[in-house]
PDB file of C-alpha atoms in Angstrom:
ATOM      1  CA  ILE K   1     110.435 135.134  80.131  1.00 33.00           C
ATOM      2  CA  ALA K   2     107.203 133.270  80.313  1.00 33.00           C
ATOM      3  CA  THR K   3     107.398 129.477  80.778  1.00 32.00           C
ATOM      4  CA  THR K   4     105.293 126.657  78.088  1.00 34.00           C
ATOM      5  CA  GLY K   5     105.232 123.666  78.702  1.00 39.00           C
ATOM      6  CA  GLY K   6     108.916 122.357  78.108  1.00 43.00           C
ATOM      7  CA  ALA K   7     109.767 125.611  76.726  1.00 43.00           C
ATOM      8  CA  LYS K   8     110.108 129.472  77.721  1.00 39.00           C
ATOM      9  CA  ARG K   9     108.861 132.160  75.736  1.00 43.00           C
ATOM     10  CA  LEU K  10     111.297 135.344  75.502  1.00 42.00           C
ATOM     11  CA  GLY K  11     109.161 138.469  74.158  1.00 44.00           C
ATOM     12  CA  ASN K  12     108.010 136.783  70.759  1.00 46.00           C
ATOM     13  CA  THR K  13     110.605 133.518  70.839  1.00 44.00           C
ATOM     14  CA  GLU K  14     109.795 130.121  72.281  1.00 43.00           C
ATOM     15  CA  ILE K  15     113.069 128.832  73.471  1.00 41.00           C
ATOM     16  CA  SER K  16     113.687 125.261  74.735  1.00 44.00           C
ATOM     17  CA  TYR K  17     114.209 124.584  78.140  1.00 42.00           C
ATOM     18  CA  ASP K  18     117.497 122.894  77.509  1.00 49.00           C
ATOM     19  CA  VAL K  19     119.093 125.698  75.453  1.00 45.00           C
ATOM     20  CA  LEU K  20     117.907 128.235  78.086  1.00 39.00           C
ATOM     21  CA  ARG K  21     119.656 126.416  80.781  1.00 44.00           C
ATOM     22  CA  SER K  22     122.684 125.877  78.856  1.00 46.00           C
ATOM     23  CA  ALA K  23     122.715 129.451  77.734  1.00 40.00           C
ATOM     24  CA  GLN K  24     122.584 130.950  81.077  1.00 39.00           C
ATOM     25  CA  GLY K  25     125.371 128.436  81.998  1.00 43.00           C
ATOM     26  CA  MET K  26     122.933 126.686  84.658  1.00 50.00           C
ATOM     27  CA  ASN K  27     124.025 123.762  86.662  1.00 62.00           C
ATOM     28  CA  ILE K  28     120.626 122.170  87.313  1.00 68.00           C
ATOM     29  CA  MET K  29     121.149 118.727  88.923  1.00 87.00           C
ATOM     30  CA  ILE K  30     118.487 116.132  88.825  1.00 97.00           C
ATOM     31  CA  THR K  31     116.493 115.096  92.156  1.00 97.00           C
ATOM     32  CA  VAL K  32     115.360 111.849  92.538  1.00 98.00           C
ATOM     33  CA  HIS K  33     112.715 111.632  95.314  1.00 97.00           C
ATOM     34  CA  HIS K  34     113.479 108.181  96.566  1.00 95.00           C
ATOM     35  CA  LEU K  35     111.352 105.831  98.981  1.00 93.00           C
ATOM     36  CA  GLU K  36     113.412 103.259 100.781  1.00 91.00           C
ATOM     37  CA  ASP K  37     112.584  99.747  99.627  1.00 84.00           C
ATOM     38  CA  SER K  38     110.599 100.797  96.540  1.00 89.00           C
ATOM     39  CA  ARG K  39     110.627 100.927  92.604  1.00 90.00           C
ATOM     40  CA  SER K  40     112.481 104.046  92.694  1.00 93.00           C
ATOM     41  CA  GLN K  41     115.467 102.226  92.937  1.00 95.00           C
ATOM     42  CA  ARG K  42     115.272 101.810  89.199  1.00 97.00           C
ATOM     43  CA  VAL K  43     115.366 105.477  88.578  1.00 97.00           C
ATOM     44  CA  LEU K  44     118.816 105.520  90.323  1.00 97.00           C
ATOM     45  CA  TRP K  45     120.058 102.603  88.286  1.00 98.00           C
ATOM     46  CA  LEU K  46     118.796 104.589  84.823  1.00 98.00           C
ATOM     47  CA  LEU K  47     120.480 107.421  85.744  1.00 98.00           C
ATOM     48  CA  GLU K  48     123.607 105.689  86.552  1.00 98.00           C
ATOM     49  CA  GLU K  49     123.315 103.747  83.114  1.00 98.00           C
ATOM     50  CA  LEU K  50     123.113 107.136  81.391  1.00 98.00           C
ATOM     51  CA  GLY K  51     125.914 108.566  83.378  1.00 97.00           C
ATOM     52  CA  VAL K  52     123.562 111.642  84.601  1.00 97.00           C
ATOM     53  CA  GLU K  53     124.471 113.197  87.672  1.00 96.00           C
ATOM     54  CA  TYR K  54     121.854 113.603  90.107  1.00 97.00           C
ATOM     55  CA  GLU K  55     121.229 114.120  93.772  1.00 97.00           C
ATOM     56  CA  ILE K  56     118.708 111.855  95.924  1.00 96.00           C
ATOM     57  CA  LYS K  57     116.262 112.891  98.461  1.00 96.00           C
ATOM     58  CA  LEU K  58     115.867 109.664 100.691  1.00 94.00           C
ATOM     59  CA  TYR K  59     112.264 108.997 102.366  1.00 93.00           C
ATOM     60  CA  LYS K  60     112.055 106.409 105.338  1.00 92.00           C
ATOM     61  CA  ARG K  61     109.001 103.837 105.662  1.00 89.00           C
ATOM     62  CA  ASP K  62     106.609 103.785 108.911  1.00 86.00           C
ATOM     63  CA  PRO K  63     108.151 101.015 110.251  1.00 86.00           C
ATOM     64  CA  LYS K  64     104.482  99.781 111.450  1.00 84.00           C
ATOM     65  CA  THR K  65     102.530 100.379 108.271  1.00 81.00           C
ATOM     66  CA  MET K  66     105.394 100.321 105.813  1.00 80.00           C
ATOM     67  CA  LEU K  67     103.727 103.522 104.090  1.00 85.00           C
ATOM     68  CA  GLY K  68     105.764 106.575 102.761  1.00 90.00           C
ATOM     69  CA  PRO K  69     106.017 109.627 104.757  1.00 91.00           C
ATOM     70  CA  ASP K  70     103.189 112.593 104.639  1.00 92.00           C
ATOM     71  CA  SER K  71     106.201 114.888 103.584  1.00 94.00           C
ATOM     72  CA  LEU K  72     106.235 113.185  99.969  1.00 94.00           C
ATOM     73  CA  LYS K  73     102.631 114.752  99.615  1.00 93.00           C
ATOM     74  CA  ARG K  74     104.588 117.958  99.736  1.00 93.00           C
ATOM     75  CA  ILE K  75     106.314 116.651  96.296  1.00 94.00           C
ATOM     76  CA  HIS K  76     103.156 114.901  94.533  1.00 93.00           C
ATOM     77  CA  PRO K  77      99.660 115.250  95.785  1.00 94.00           C
ATOM     78  CA  LEU K  78      99.689 111.416  96.222  1.00 92.00           C
ATOM     79  CA  GLY K  79     102.628 111.317  98.058  1.00 90.00           C
ATOM     80  CA  LYS K  80     104.002 108.340  95.866  1.00 90.00           C
ATOM     81  CA  SER K  81     107.611 107.591  94.970  1.00 94.00           C
ATOM     82  CA  PRO K  82     109.615 107.914  92.515  1.00 96.00           C
ATOM     83  CA  VAL K  83     109.052 111.626  91.744  1.00 96.00           C
ATOM     84  CA  VAL K  84     111.985 113.333  89.635  1.00 98.00           C
ATOM     85  CA  GLU K  85     112.666 117.264  89.599  1.00 97.00           C
ATOM     86  CA  ASP K  86     114.544 118.318  86.640  1.00 97.00           C
ATOM     87  CA  GLY K  87     114.868 122.087  86.655  1.00 94.00           C
ATOM     88  CA  GLU K  88     111.061 123.302  86.642  1.00 93.00           C
ATOM     89  CA  ARG K  89     109.616 120.166  85.826  1.00 96.00           C
ATOM     90  CA  ARG K  90     108.260 117.651  87.980  1.00 96.00           C
ATOM     91  CA  ILE K  91     107.738 113.975  86.500  1.00 97.00           C
ATOM     92  CA  ALA K  92     105.977 111.230  88.726  1.00 96.00           C
ATOM     93  CA  GLU K  93     105.225 107.563  87.480  1.00 95.00           C
ATOM     94  CA  SER K  94     107.897 105.060  86.928  1.00 95.00           C
ATOM     95  CA  GLY K  95     107.181 104.442  83.033  1.00 96.00           C
ATOM     96  CA  ALA K  96     106.872 108.555  82.774  1.00 97.00           C
ATOM     97  CA  ILE K  97     109.808 108.973  84.382  1.00 98.00           C
ATOM     98  CA  MET K  98     111.677 106.427  81.848  1.00 98.00           C
ATOM     99  CA  GLU K  99     110.659 107.850  78.808  1.00 98.00           C
ATOM    100  CA  TYR K 100     111.426 111.401  80.034  1.00 98.00           C
ATOM    101  CA  LEU K 101     114.997 110.110  81.144  1.00 98.00           C
ATOM    102  CA  VAL K 102     115.859 108.599  77.979  1.00 98.00           C
ATOM    103  CA  SER K 103     114.535 111.065  75.950  1.00 97.00           C
ATOM    104  CA  GLN K 104     116.439 114.025  77.513  1.00 97.00           C
ATOM    105  CA  TYR K 105     119.462 112.202  78.281  1.00 97.00           C
ATOM    106  CA  GLY K 106     119.816 108.981  76.238  1.00 97.00           C
ATOM    107  CA  ASP K 107     120.994 110.415  72.719  1.00 97.00           C
ATOM    108  CA  GLY K 108     119.643 107.022  71.445  1.00 97.00           C
ATOM    109  CA  ARG K 109     121.277 104.989  74.098  1.00 98.00           C
ATOM    110  CA  LEU K 110     118.772 102.350  75.942  1.00 98.00           C
ATOM    111  CA  ILE K 111     116.244 102.662  73.582  1.00 98.00           C
ATOM    112  CA  PRO K 112     115.740 100.813  70.047  1.00 98.00           C
ATOM    113  CA  VAL K 113     115.498 102.454  66.936  1.00 97.00           C
ATOM    114  CA  GLU K 114     111.806 104.125  66.195  1.00 97.00           C
ATOM    115  CA  GLY K 115     109.894 101.846  63.811  1.00 97.00           C
ATOM    116  CA  SER K 116     111.750  98.588  64.699  1.00 98.00           C
ATOM    117  CA  ASP K 117     110.006  95.533  65.959  1.00 98.00           C
ATOM    118  CA  GLU K 118     112.586  95.899  68.976  1.00 98.00           C
ATOM    119  CA  ARG K 119     110.799  99.205  69.657  1.00 98.00           C
ATOM    120  CA  LEU K 120     107.566  97.733  69.595  1.00 98.00           C
ATOM    121  CA  ALA K 121     108.655  95.359  72.470  1.00 98.00           C
ATOM    122  CA  TYR K 122     110.652  97.946  74.396  1.00 98.00           C
ATOM    123  CA  SER K 123     107.544 100.018  74.521  1.00 98.00           C
ATOM    124  CA  TYR K 124     105.356  97.082  75.602  1.00 98.00           C
ATOM    125  CA  TRP K 125     107.549  95.967  78.127  1.00 98.00           C
ATOM    126  CA  LEU K 126     107.828  99.223  79.681  1.00 97.00           C
ATOM    127  CA  HIS K 127     104.068  99.542  80.507  1.00 97.00           C
ATOM    128  CA  TYR K 128     103.536  96.009  80.897  1.00 98.00           C
ATOM    129  CA  ALA K 129     105.646  96.291  84.231  1.00 97.00           C
ATOM    130  CA  GLU K 130     103.617  98.609  86.214  1.00 96.00           C
ATOM    131  CA  GLY K 131     100.086  97.587  84.176  1.00 95.00           C
ATOM    132  CA  SER K 132      99.951  94.016  84.400  1.00 96.00           C
ATOM    133  CA  LEU K 133     102.401  92.706  86.302  1.00 96.00           C
ATOM    134  CA  MET K 134     102.719  94.747  89.439  1.00 94.00           C
ATOM    135  CA  PRO K 135      99.275  94.893  90.216  1.00 92.00           C
ATOM    136  CA  MET K 136      99.359  91.023  90.313  1.00 92.00           C
ATOM    137  CA  MET K 137     102.250  90.996  92.409  1.00 91.00           C
ATOM    138  CA  LEU K 138     100.453  93.603  95.244  1.00 88.00           C
ATOM    139  CA  LEU K 139      97.453  91.426  95.229  1.00 88.00           C
ATOM    140  CA  LYS K 140      99.739  88.476  95.982  1.00 85.00           C
ATOM    141  CA  LEU K 141     101.350  90.379  98.618  1.00 81.00           C
ATOM    142  CA  ILE K 142      98.058  91.812 100.255  1.00 75.00           C
ATOM    143  CA  PHE K 143      96.521  88.424 100.542  1.00 78.00           C
ATOM    144  CA  ASP K 144      99.449  86.887 101.389  1.00 76.00           C
ATOM    145  CA  ARG K 145      99.361  89.115 104.613  1.00 71.00           C
ATOM    146  CA  LEU K 146      95.426  89.065 104.944  1.00 67.00           C
ATOM    147  CA  ALA K 147      96.107  85.343 105.782  1.00 63.00           C
ATOM    148  CA  HIS K 148      97.933  86.047 108.765  1.00 65.00           C
ATOM    149  CA  PRO K 149      96.086  89.478 109.636  1.00 59.00           C
ATOM    150  CA  PRO K 150      96.484  91.623 112.714  1.00 61.00           C
ATOM    151  CA  MET K 151      92.962  91.072 114.104  1.00 55.00           C
ATOM    152  CA  PRO K 152      91.081  89.283 117.081  1.00 59.00           C
ATOM    153  CA  LEU K 153      92.117  85.705 116.997  1.00 61.00           C
ATOM    154  CA  VAL K 154      88.428  84.543 116.827  1.00 56.00           C
ATOM    155  CA  MET K 155      88.456  86.570 113.260  1.00 58.00           C
ATOM    156  CA  ARG K 156      91.518  84.771 111.901  1.00 63.00           C
ATOM    157  CA  PRO K 157      90.223  81.878 110.683  1.00 70.00           C
ATOM    158  CA  ALA K 158      87.537  83.627 108.497  1.00 69.00           C
ATOM    159  CA  ALA K 159      90.225  86.150 107.088  1.00 65.00           C
ATOM    160  CA  ALA K 160      92.594  83.605 106.073  1.00 68.00           C
ATOM    161  CA  LEU K 161      89.704  81.213 104.627  1.00 73.00           C
ATOM    162  CA  ILE K 162      88.975  84.503 102.240  1.00 66.00           C
ATOM    163  CA  ALA K 163      92.509  85.108 101.534  1.00 66.00           C
ATOM    164  CA  LEU K 164      93.254  81.674 100.528  1.00 71.00           C
ATOM    165  CA  GLY K 165      90.309  81.160  98.181  1.00 70.00           C
ATOM    166  CA  VAL K 166      90.880  84.487  96.362  1.00 70.00           C
ATOM    167  CA  LYS K 167      94.769  83.236  96.032  1.00 78.00           C
ATOM    168  CA  GLY K 168      93.423  79.892  94.799  1.00 73.00           C
ATOM    169  CA  LYS K 169      90.872  80.955  92.269  1.00 81.00           C
ATOM    170  CA  PHE K 170      91.944  84.225  91.222  1.00 78.00           C
ATOM    171  CA  ILE K 171      95.825  85.519  92.109  1.00 87.00           C
ATOM    172  CA  THR K 172      97.838  82.257  91.787  1.00 87.00           C
ATOM    173  CA  PRO K 173      96.766  81.009  88.409  1.00 91.00           C
ATOM    174  CA  ARG K 174      96.891  84.577  86.823  1.00 94.00           C
ATOM    175  CA  LEU K 175     100.229  85.276  88.286  1.00 94.00           C
ATOM    176  CA  LYS K 176     101.453  81.774  86.880  1.00 95.00           C
ATOM    177  CA  ASP K 177     100.240  82.714  83.416  1.00 96.00           C
ATOM    178  CA  GLN K 178     102.026  86.066  83.555  1.00 96.00           C
ATOM    179  CA  LEU K 179     105.551  84.470  84.827  1.00 97.00           C
ATOM    180  CA  ASP K 180     105.173  81.711  82.381  1.00 97.00           C
ATOM    181  CA  PHE K 181     104.701  84.155  79.462  1.00 98.00           C
ATOM    182  CA  ILE K 182     107.672  86.277  80.866  1.00 98.00           C
ATOM    183  CA  GLU K 183     109.851  82.925  81.185  1.00 98.00           C
ATOM    184  CA  GLY K 184     109.029  82.033  77.284  1.00 98.00           C
ATOM    185  CA  GLU K 185     109.913  85.639  76.058  1.00 98.00           C
ATOM    186  CA  LEU K 186     112.982  85.775  77.798  1.00 98.00           C
ATOM    187  CA  ALA K 187     114.293  82.203  76.086  1.00 98.00           C
ATOM    188  CA  LYS K 188     113.483  83.945  72.807  1.00 97.00           C
ATOM    189  CA  SER K 189     116.403  86.744  73.453  1.00 97.00           C
ATOM    190  CA  THR K 190     118.784  88.316  76.377  1.00 97.00           C
ATOM    191  CA  TRP K 191     116.955  90.986  76.910  1.00 98.00           C
ATOM    192  CA  PHE K 192     113.111  91.811  76.956  1.00 98.00           C
ATOM    193  CA  ALA K 193     113.443  94.233  73.775  1.00 98.00           C
ATOM    194  CA  GLY K 194     116.383  91.980  71.942  1.00 97.00           C
ATOM    195  CA  ASP K 195     119.553  90.971  72.309  1.00 96.00           C
ATOM    196  CA  GLU K 196     120.379  94.775  73.711  1.00 98.00           C
ATOM    197  CA  PHE K 197     120.054  95.970  76.958  1.00 98.00           C
ATOM    198  CA  THR K 198     117.292  98.883  77.148  1.00 98.00           C
ATOM    199  CA  ALA K 199     115.619 100.812  79.717  1.00 98.00           C
ATOM    200  CA  ALA K 200     112.263  97.858  79.515  1.00 98.00           C
ATOM    201  CA  ASP K 201     114.564  95.932  81.341  1.00 98.00           C
ATOM    202  CA  ILE K 202     115.195  98.396  84.017  1.00 98.00           C
ATOM    203  CA  GLN K 203     111.491  98.748  84.164  1.00 98.00           C
ATOM    204  CA  MET K 204     111.024  95.033  84.520  1.00 98.00           C
ATOM    205  CA  SER K 205     113.654  94.579  86.998  1.00 97.00           C
ATOM    206  CA  PHE K 206     111.706  95.173  90.245  1.00 95.00           C
ATOM    207  CA  PRO K 207     108.966  93.066  90.059  1.00 95.00           C
ATOM    208  CA  LEU K 208     110.975  90.041  88.536  1.00 97.00           C
ATOM    209  CA  GLU K 209     113.512  90.516  91.342  1.00 96.00           C
ATOM    210  CA  ALA K 210     110.483  90.735  94.062  1.00 92.00           C
ATOM    211  CA  ALA K 211     109.201  87.545  92.719  1.00 94.00           C
ATOM    212  CA  VAL K 212     112.442  85.736  92.896  1.00 94.00           C
ATOM    213  CA  ALA K 213     112.722  87.111  96.503  1.00 91.00           C
ATOM    214  CA  ARG K 214     109.400  85.827  97.608  1.00 88.00           C
ATOM    215  CA  GLY K 215     110.164  82.302  96.039  1.00 90.00           C
ATOM    216  CA  ALA K 216     107.452  82.506  93.263  1.00 91.00           C
ATOM    217  CA  ILE K 217     110.678  81.737  90.673  1.00 95.00           C
ATOM    218  CA  GLY K 218     111.744  78.434  90.722  1.00 92.00           C
ATOM    219  CA  GLU K 219     114.316  76.164  88.692  1.00 94.00           C
ATOM    220  CA  ASP K 220     111.617  75.784  86.065  1.00 95.00           C
ATOM    221  CA  ARG K 221     111.788  79.379  85.232  1.00 97.00           C
ATOM    222  CA  PRO K 222     115.676  79.529  84.298  1.00 98.00           C
ATOM    223  CA  HIS K 223     115.744  82.274  82.109  1.00 98.00           C
ATOM    224  CA  ILE K 224     114.092  84.639  84.743  1.00 98.00           C
ATOM    225  CA  ARG K 225     116.330  83.687  87.182  1.00 97.00           C
ATOM    226  CA  LYS K 226     119.179  84.357  84.716  1.00 98.00           C
ATOM    227  CA  PHE K 227     118.137  87.525  83.613  1.00 98.00           C
ATOM    228  CA  VAL K 228     117.933  88.778  87.631  1.00 98.00           C
ATOM    229  CA  THR K 229     121.574  87.228  87.846  1.00 97.00           C
ATOM    230  CA  ARG K 230     122.474  89.059  84.859  1.00 98.00           C
ATOM    231  CA  ILE K 231     121.245  92.807  85.959  1.00 98.00           C
ATOM    232  CA  HIS K 232     122.535  92.402  89.390  1.00 97.00           C
ATOM    233  CA  SER K 233     126.187  92.066  87.708  1.00 98.00           C
ATOM    234  CA  ARG K 234     125.811  95.419  85.899  1.00 98.00           C
ATOM    235  CA  PRO K 235     128.086  97.994  87.167  1.00 98.00           C
ATOM    236  CA  ALA K 236     125.152 100.839  86.831  1.00 98.00           C
ATOM    237  CA  TYR K 237     123.045  98.529  88.883  1.00 97.00           C
ATOM    238  CA  LYS K 238     125.738  98.166  91.596  1.00 97.00           C
ATOM    239  CA  ARG K 239     126.417 101.729  91.869  1.00 97.00           C
ATOM    240  CA  ALA K 240     122.602 102.890  92.305  1.00 96.00           C
ATOM    241  CA  LEU K 241     122.448 100.334  94.860  1.00 94.00           C
ATOM    242  CA  LYS K 242     125.391 101.694  96.884  1.00 94.00           C
ATOM    243  CA  ARG K 243     124.010 105.468  96.695  1.00 95.00           C
ATOM    244  CA  GLY K 244     120.111 104.524  97.193  1.00 93.00           C
ATOM    245  CA  GLY K 245     120.762 101.690  99.802  1.00 88.00           C
ATOM    246  CA  PRO K 246     119.958  97.988  99.809  1.00 82.00           C
ATOM    247  CA  CYS K 247     116.577  97.239  98.524  1.00 79.00           C
ATOM    248  CA  ALA K 248     114.198  94.575 100.475  1.00 73.00           C
ATOM    249  CA  TYR K 249     112.071  93.148  97.520  1.00 63.00           C
ATOM    250  CA  GLY K 250     110.660  90.476  99.727  1.00 53.00           C
TER     251      GLY K 250
END
């Protein structure tokens, strides 16, 4: 038997991986390589929404650097989380994992109908979360910390001035534009891809939870606040937190 991407070849016949697994009676459970206090919490939540069995391999952050352990590099060369293993498949990147799990196990759930306007919105928000919003959130986090750097006292005023300058002229106005944009879109519908909950809402959850936790979402953005409240009330979300552990978004 030879493996060819998502299938195996038995002689001259190509058999899909899932058909072969079923025929062999294999009970292969999904493994989620989950870093504490990280975006991999969304993967656990998606699996709970789908009702798919999985196991967690939990990794702790270094208490000083807050980075993941070197052992993650044995799972993926970049040492990042989340990474999902499904039999012989290993998938990294949150968006790619979301697409894979919904395609493999969703049976039409948590994704709008192909060709619909909702499907276009779904694809947009699924990629916007990590492609546009999270980079700006991370920049803000980095420069917030740079304003109070762990360096000699004589150098701190200069570092703080640089950080404040970058935040004031670049990060803050752009992040405001993004959050205002999101607020406006959520005013149009209950969820990001329309009136039905989808995996795009799961993907968008982490940056908005972080924004709320860091005080970036005030009373002037009620629709974002309501969105975060709605996702926190979902039973699958609560089950994922119970299994993966509490997540510190701030």
